[in-house]
Amino acid sequence: MDSDIIRELEEHLNYSFQNRELLVQALTHTSFANEAHSGHLGSNERLEFLGDAVLELVSSEFFYREKTQLSEGELTKLRASFVCEPALAYCAEQIPLSPYLLLGRGEEMTGGRTRPSIVSDAMEAVVGALYLDGGPEIARGFIERFILNDIEGKRYFYDAKTILQEEIQRDKDAVLSYELLAETGPEHLKRFTVAALRDGVAIAEGTGSSKKEAEQRAAYAALLTLGIAESGGSSCT
C-alpha cells in the first residue's frame, strides 16, 4: 500500500503507526490475502480476534463507569448495541475506513467495500493493530473517540426499531409496520428504500444496502419526525 495513502488514513485515525505493516494487515480482507497467496496469516482475521476482545473490555469498563445507574442486564444490552456489526460499520463510516480496505477482485466487484460484515471486521482489526502498536491507552482513545462517542444520539440510531416499536405501542391499538418502496441497482449492489408506517400511514423513509439496514434508518427517521430523537444527536441518516 502506498505510503501516502497510509499517511492519509493515519491522519483520519489521529495516530501514526510505528509498524505500518500492522495497519496494512488490519485493512487486508481474506479475499485479498488469498489472491496474494498469503493465506489467513496475511489477512486481518487474527487482528480482528484481538480487537474484538479489546473492544469488549474497554466498552465494558466505559459503560460501567459512565452508566452507574444501570443494572448488569441493562449494561450488557447497551454494550451490545455499540459493538454489534451494524454499529461498528456505521462508526467506520465516520473515519472513513471503507475506502482503504484491501479486497480481492471478486469481493470488490460484488460490493464488499460497503458490506457491514467486512467493514465491521476491519474496524475491530484496526483496534487490534492500535493495541499492539501503541498499547492499551492508544486503543482506548480510538474506541472512545470513534465508537463510544455520542452515546445518547447513537443509542437512538442503534435501537431505533425497538424504541419506535415501544413508542407506537403506547397506543394499544396502533400498529407499526415496514413497507419496501423500492429496490434499485444491480444484484450485487442493491439499495433498498423502506417506509416505516403507523396504521398503514408512512411516517418516514430510509435507504440501505439491505432491507434490515433500510428499516433501521427508516425507524430512526421516524423517531426524528416524531420528535423522540433530536437530529443534532446523531448523523446516522
Short mmCIF file of C-alpha atoms in Angstrom, two decimals:
data_model
loop_
_atom_site.label_atom_id
_atom_site.label_comp_id
_atom_site.label_asym_id
_atom_site.label_seq_id
_atom_site.Cartn_x
_atom_site.Cartn_y
_atom_site.Cartn_z
CA MET A 1 0.00 0.00 0.00
CA ASP A 2 1.30 3.45 -0.95
CA SER A 3 2.85 5.34 1.97
CA ASP A 4 0.87 8.49 1.13
CA ILE A 5 -2.37 6.53 1.41
CA ILE A 6 -1.28 5.08 4.74
CA ARG A 7 -0.37 8.55 5.99
CA GLU A 8 -3.78 9.84 4.91
CA LEU A 9 -5.55 7.13 6.91
CA GLU A 10 -3.28 7.77 9.90
CA GLU A 11 -4.47 11.37 9.86
CA HIS A 12 -8.07 10.16 10.00
CA LEU A 13 -7.18 7.86 12.88
CA ASN A 14 -5.18 10.60 14.61
CA TYR A 15 -2.31 8.17 15.16
CA SER A 16 0.99 7.42 13.40
CA PHE A 17 1.96 3.75 13.43
CA GLN A 18 5.45 2.72 14.39
CA ASN A 19 4.85 -0.53 12.50
CA ARG A 20 2.72 0.30 9.49
CA GLU A 21 2.54 -3.34 8.49
CA LEU A 22 0.07 -3.79 11.33
CA LEU A 23 -2.23 -1.19 9.83
CA VAL A 24 -1.94 -2.70 6.36
CA GLN A 25 -2.78 -6.13 7.75
CA ALA A 26 -5.79 -4.69 9.60
CA LEU A 27 -7.12 -3.49 6.24
CA THR A 28 -6.49 -6.78 4.42
CA HIS A 29 -9.57 -8.90 3.82
CA THR A 30 -9.18 -12.67 3.39
CA SER A 31 -10.12 -12.36 -0.30
CA PHE A 32 -7.10 -10.10 -0.92
CA ALA A 33 -4.81 -12.30 1.18
CA ASN A 34 -5.92 -15.41 -0.75
CA GLU A 35 -5.22 -13.76 -4.09
CA ALA A 36 -1.79 -12.76 -2.79
CA HIS A 37 -1.27 -16.38 -1.65
CA SER A 38 -0.54 -15.25 1.90
CA GLY A 39 -3.38 -17.26 3.45
CA HIS A 40 -5.21 -16.44 6.67
CA LEU A 41 -2.00 -15.25 8.33
CA GLY A 42 -1.87 -12.40 5.81
CA SER A 43 -5.43 -11.28 6.44
CA ASN A 44 -6.93 -9.22 9.26
CA GLU A 45 -8.63 -12.19 10.96
CA ARG A 46 -6.17 -12.52 13.85
CA LEU A 47 -6.14 -8.77 14.49
CA GLU A 48 -9.95 -8.83 14.41
CA PHE A 49 -9.89 -11.53 17.11
CA LEU A 50 -7.68 -9.37 19.31
CA GLY A 51 -9.56 -6.16 18.60
CA ASP A 52 -12.87 -7.77 19.49
CA ALA A 53 -11.53 -8.64 22.96
CA VAL A 54 -10.03 -5.18 23.49
CA LEU A 55 -13.26 -3.51 22.37
CA GLU A 56 -15.37 -5.58 24.74
CA LEU A 57 -13.11 -4.80 27.71
CA VAL A 58 -12.86 -1.07 27.00
CA SER A 59 -16.58 -0.67 26.32
CA SER A 60 -17.48 -2.70 29.41
CA GLU A 61 -15.32 -0.51 31.63
CA PHE A 62 -16.59 2.66 29.92
CA PHE A 63 -20.27 1.88 30.45
CA TYR A 64 -19.62 0.59 33.98
CA ARG A 65 -18.01 3.94 34.80
CA GLU A 66 -20.39 6.21 32.90
CA LYS A 67 -23.74 4.49 33.49
CA THR A 68 -23.69 3.88 37.24
CA GLN A 69 -27.49 3.66 37.46
CA LEU A 70 -27.81 0.72 35.04
CA SER A 71 -28.11 -2.93 36.08
CA GLU A 72 -25.90 -5.72 34.73
CA GLY A 73 -28.55 -6.67 32.20
CA GLU A 74 -29.02 -3.09 31.03
CA LEU A 75 -25.25 -2.62 30.72
CA THR A 76 -24.98 -5.79 28.66
CA LYS A 77 -27.73 -4.61 26.32
CA LEU A 78 -26.18 -1.15 25.95
CA ARG A 79 -22.73 -2.57 25.23
CA ALA A 80 -24.17 -4.96 22.65
CA SER A 81 -25.76 -2.00 20.84
CA PHE A 82 -22.38 -0.34 20.44
CA VAL A 83 -20.21 -3.32 19.46
CA CYS A 84 -22.56 -5.15 17.09
CA GLU A 85 -21.88 -5.38 13.36
CA PRO A 86 -24.18 -2.53 12.18
CA ALA A 87 -22.88 -0.20 14.89
CA LEU A 88 -19.22 -0.78 14.06
CA ALA A 89 -19.90 -0.46 10.35
CA TYR A 90 -21.58 2.89 10.96
CA CYS A 91 -18.70 4.09 13.15
CA ALA A 92 -16.27 3.08 10.40
CA GLU A 93 -18.12 5.43 8.04
CA GLN A 94 -17.13 8.34 10.25
CA ILE A 95 -13.38 7.76 9.77
CA PRO A 96 -13.94 6.80 6.83
CA LEU A 97 -12.36 3.33 6.79
CA SER A 98 -14.00 1.60 3.83
CA PRO A 99 -12.03 3.36 1.04
CA TYR A 100 -8.77 1.98 2.46
CA LEU A 101 -9.74 -1.70 2.63
CA LEU A 102 -7.74 -4.20 0.60
CA LEU A 103 -10.19 -6.55 -1.13
CA GLY A 104 -9.88 -9.31 -3.67
CA ARG A 105 -11.20 -8.61 -7.17
CA GLY A 106 -14.33 -10.69 -6.70
CA GLU A 107 -15.17 -9.12 -3.35
CA GLU A 108 -14.60 -5.67 -4.80
CA MET A 109 -16.91 -6.32 -7.72
CA THR A 110 -19.72 -7.64 -5.52
CA GLY A 111 -19.87 -4.63 -3.20
CA GLY A 112 -17.67 -5.89 -0.39
CA ARG A 113 -16.41 -2.39 0.36
CA THR A 114 -19.86 -1.44 1.69
CA ARG A 115 -20.74 -4.81 3.26
CA PRO A 116 -21.25 -4.24 7.03
CA SER A 117 -19.68 -7.59 7.99
CA ILE A 118 -16.43 -6.77 6.17
CA VAL A 119 -16.25 -3.16 7.36
CA SER A 120 -17.05 -4.01 10.98
CA ASP A 121 -14.41 -6.78 11.00
CA ALA A 122 -11.84 -4.29 9.69
CA MET A 123 -12.85 -1.84 12.41
CA GLU A 124 -12.11 -4.46 15.07
CA ALA A 125 -8.84 -5.32 13.33
CA VAL A 126 -7.78 -1.67 13.45
CA VAL A 127 -8.46 -1.69 17.20
CA GLY A 128 -6.21 -4.75 17.47
CA ALA A 129 -3.49 -3.09 15.43
CA LEU A 130 -3.62 0.06 17.55
CA TYR A 131 -3.40 -2.03 20.71
CA LEU A 132 -0.30 -3.87 19.50
CA ASP A 133 1.41 -0.78 18.09
CA GLY A 134 0.57 1.85 20.68
CA GLY A 135 -0.64 -0.03 23.73
CA PRO A 136 -3.91 -0.10 25.70
CA GLU A 137 -4.32 3.67 26.08
CA ILE A 138 -3.98 4.34 22.36
CA ALA A 139 -6.59 1.69 21.63
CA ARG A 140 -8.83 3.08 24.36
CA GLY A 141 -8.57 6.60 22.97
CA PHE A 142 -9.56 5.39 19.50
CA ILE A 143 -12.53 3.41 20.82
CA GLU A 144 -13.80 6.30 22.90
CA ARG A 145 -13.36 8.75 20.04
CA PHE A 146 -14.95 6.74 17.22
CA ILE A 147 -17.18 4.13 18.87
CA LEU A 148 -18.25 5.27 22.33
CA ASN A 149 -18.85 8.92 21.47
CA ASP A 150 -22.33 10.50 21.38
CA ILE A 151 -23.86 7.69 23.46
CA GLU A 152 -27.41 9.02 23.58
CA GLY A 153 -27.57 10.03 19.93
CA LYS A 154 -26.19 6.71 18.73
CA ARG A 155 -28.44 4.74 21.06
CA TYR A 156 -31.46 6.16 19.27
CA PHE A 157 -30.00 5.05 15.95
CA TYR A 158 -28.78 1.61 17.01
CA ASP A 159 -32.01 0.77 18.89
CA ALA A 160 -34.30 2.75 16.59
CA LYS A 161 -36.62 -0.12 15.70
CA THR A 162 -37.08 -1.16 19.33
CA ILE A 163 -37.58 2.40 20.55
CA LEU A 164 -40.06 3.17 17.77
CA GLN A 165 -41.98 -0.03 18.48
CA GLU A 166 -42.24 0.90 22.17
CA GLU A 167 -43.38 4.40 21.28
CA ILE A 168 -46.06 3.22 18.85
CA GLN A 169 -47.28 0.64 21.36
CA ARG A 170 -48.13 3.42 23.81
CA ASP A 171 -51.33 3.47 21.81
CA LYS A 172 -52.50 -0.13 22.26
CA ASP A 173 -54.49 -0.05 19.02
CA ALA A 174 -51.65 1.31 16.86
CA VAL A 175 -49.69 -0.98 14.56
CA LEU A 176 -46.12 -0.38 13.35
CA SER A 177 -45.09 -1.94 10.04
CA TYR A 178 -42.47 -1.53 7.33
CA GLU A 179 -43.04 -1.46 3.58
CA LEU A 180 -40.46 -1.94 0.84
CA LEU A 181 -40.85 1.03 -1.53
CA ALA A 182 -38.00 0.48 -3.97
CA GLU A 183 -35.19 -1.89 -4.84
CA THR A 184 -32.54 -0.45 -7.14
CA GLY A 185 -29.10 -1.27 -8.52
CA PRO A 186 -27.51 -4.44 -9.89
CA GLU A 187 -27.89 -7.70 -7.97
CA HIS A 188 -24.56 -7.38 -6.17
CA LEU A 189 -25.07 -3.69 -5.24
CA LYS A 190 -28.72 -3.49 -4.27
CA ARG A 191 -30.16 -0.44 -2.50
CA PHE A 192 -33.44 -0.76 -0.64
CA THR A 193 -35.84 2.02 0.33
CA VAL A 194 -38.29 1.23 3.12
CA ALA A 195 -41.07 3.22 4.78
CA ALA A 196 -41.98 2.99 8.46
CA LEU A 197 -45.78 3.07 8.79
CA ARG A 198 -48.14 3.63 11.67
CA ASP A 199 -51.54 2.10 10.97
CA GLY A 200 -50.66 1.96 7.30
CA VAL A 201 -49.64 5.61 7.08
CA ALA A 202 -45.99 6.39 6.28
CA ILE A 203 -44.06 8.24 8.99
CA ALA A 204 -40.63 8.29 7.35
CA GLU A 205 -38.37 6.52 4.87
CA GLY A 206 -34.90 5.03 4.98
CA THR A 207 -32.44 3.61 2.45
CA GLY A 208 -29.74 0.98 2.94
CA SER A 209 -27.76 -1.83 1.35
CA SER A 210 -30.11 -4.39 2.93
CA LYS A 211 -33.76 -4.39 3.93
CA LYS A 212 -32.71 -4.60 7.58
CA GLU A 213 -30.49 -1.52 7.29
CA ALA A 214 -33.20 0.37 5.41
CA GLU A 215 -35.74 -0.46 8.12
CA GLN A 216 -33.34 0.71 10.82
CA ARG A 217 -32.77 4.01 9.03
CA ALA A 218 -36.50 4.43 8.43
CA ALA A 219 -37.16 3.83 12.12
CA TYR A 220 -34.55 6.40 13.11
CA ALA A 221 -36.00 8.92 10.64
CA ALA A 222 -39.42 8.24 12.17
CA LEU A 223 -38.05 8.98 15.66
CA LEU A 224 -36.76 12.31 14.32
CA THR A 225 -40.12 13.04 12.68
CA LEU A 226 -41.99 12.26 15.89
CA GLY A 227 -39.59 14.41 17.92
CA ILE A 228 -38.40 11.48 20.03
CA ALA A 229 -34.79 11.78 18.86
CA GLU A 230 -33.00 15.03 18.08
CA SER A 231 -31.32 15.50 14.71
CA GLY A 232 -28.29 17.02 16.39
CA GLY A 233 -27.68 13.87 18.39
CA SER A 234 -26.52 11.65 15.56
CA SER A 235 -25.70 11.95 11.90
CA CYS A 236 -26.63 8.39 11.06
CA THR A 237 -29.22 9.09 8.38
#
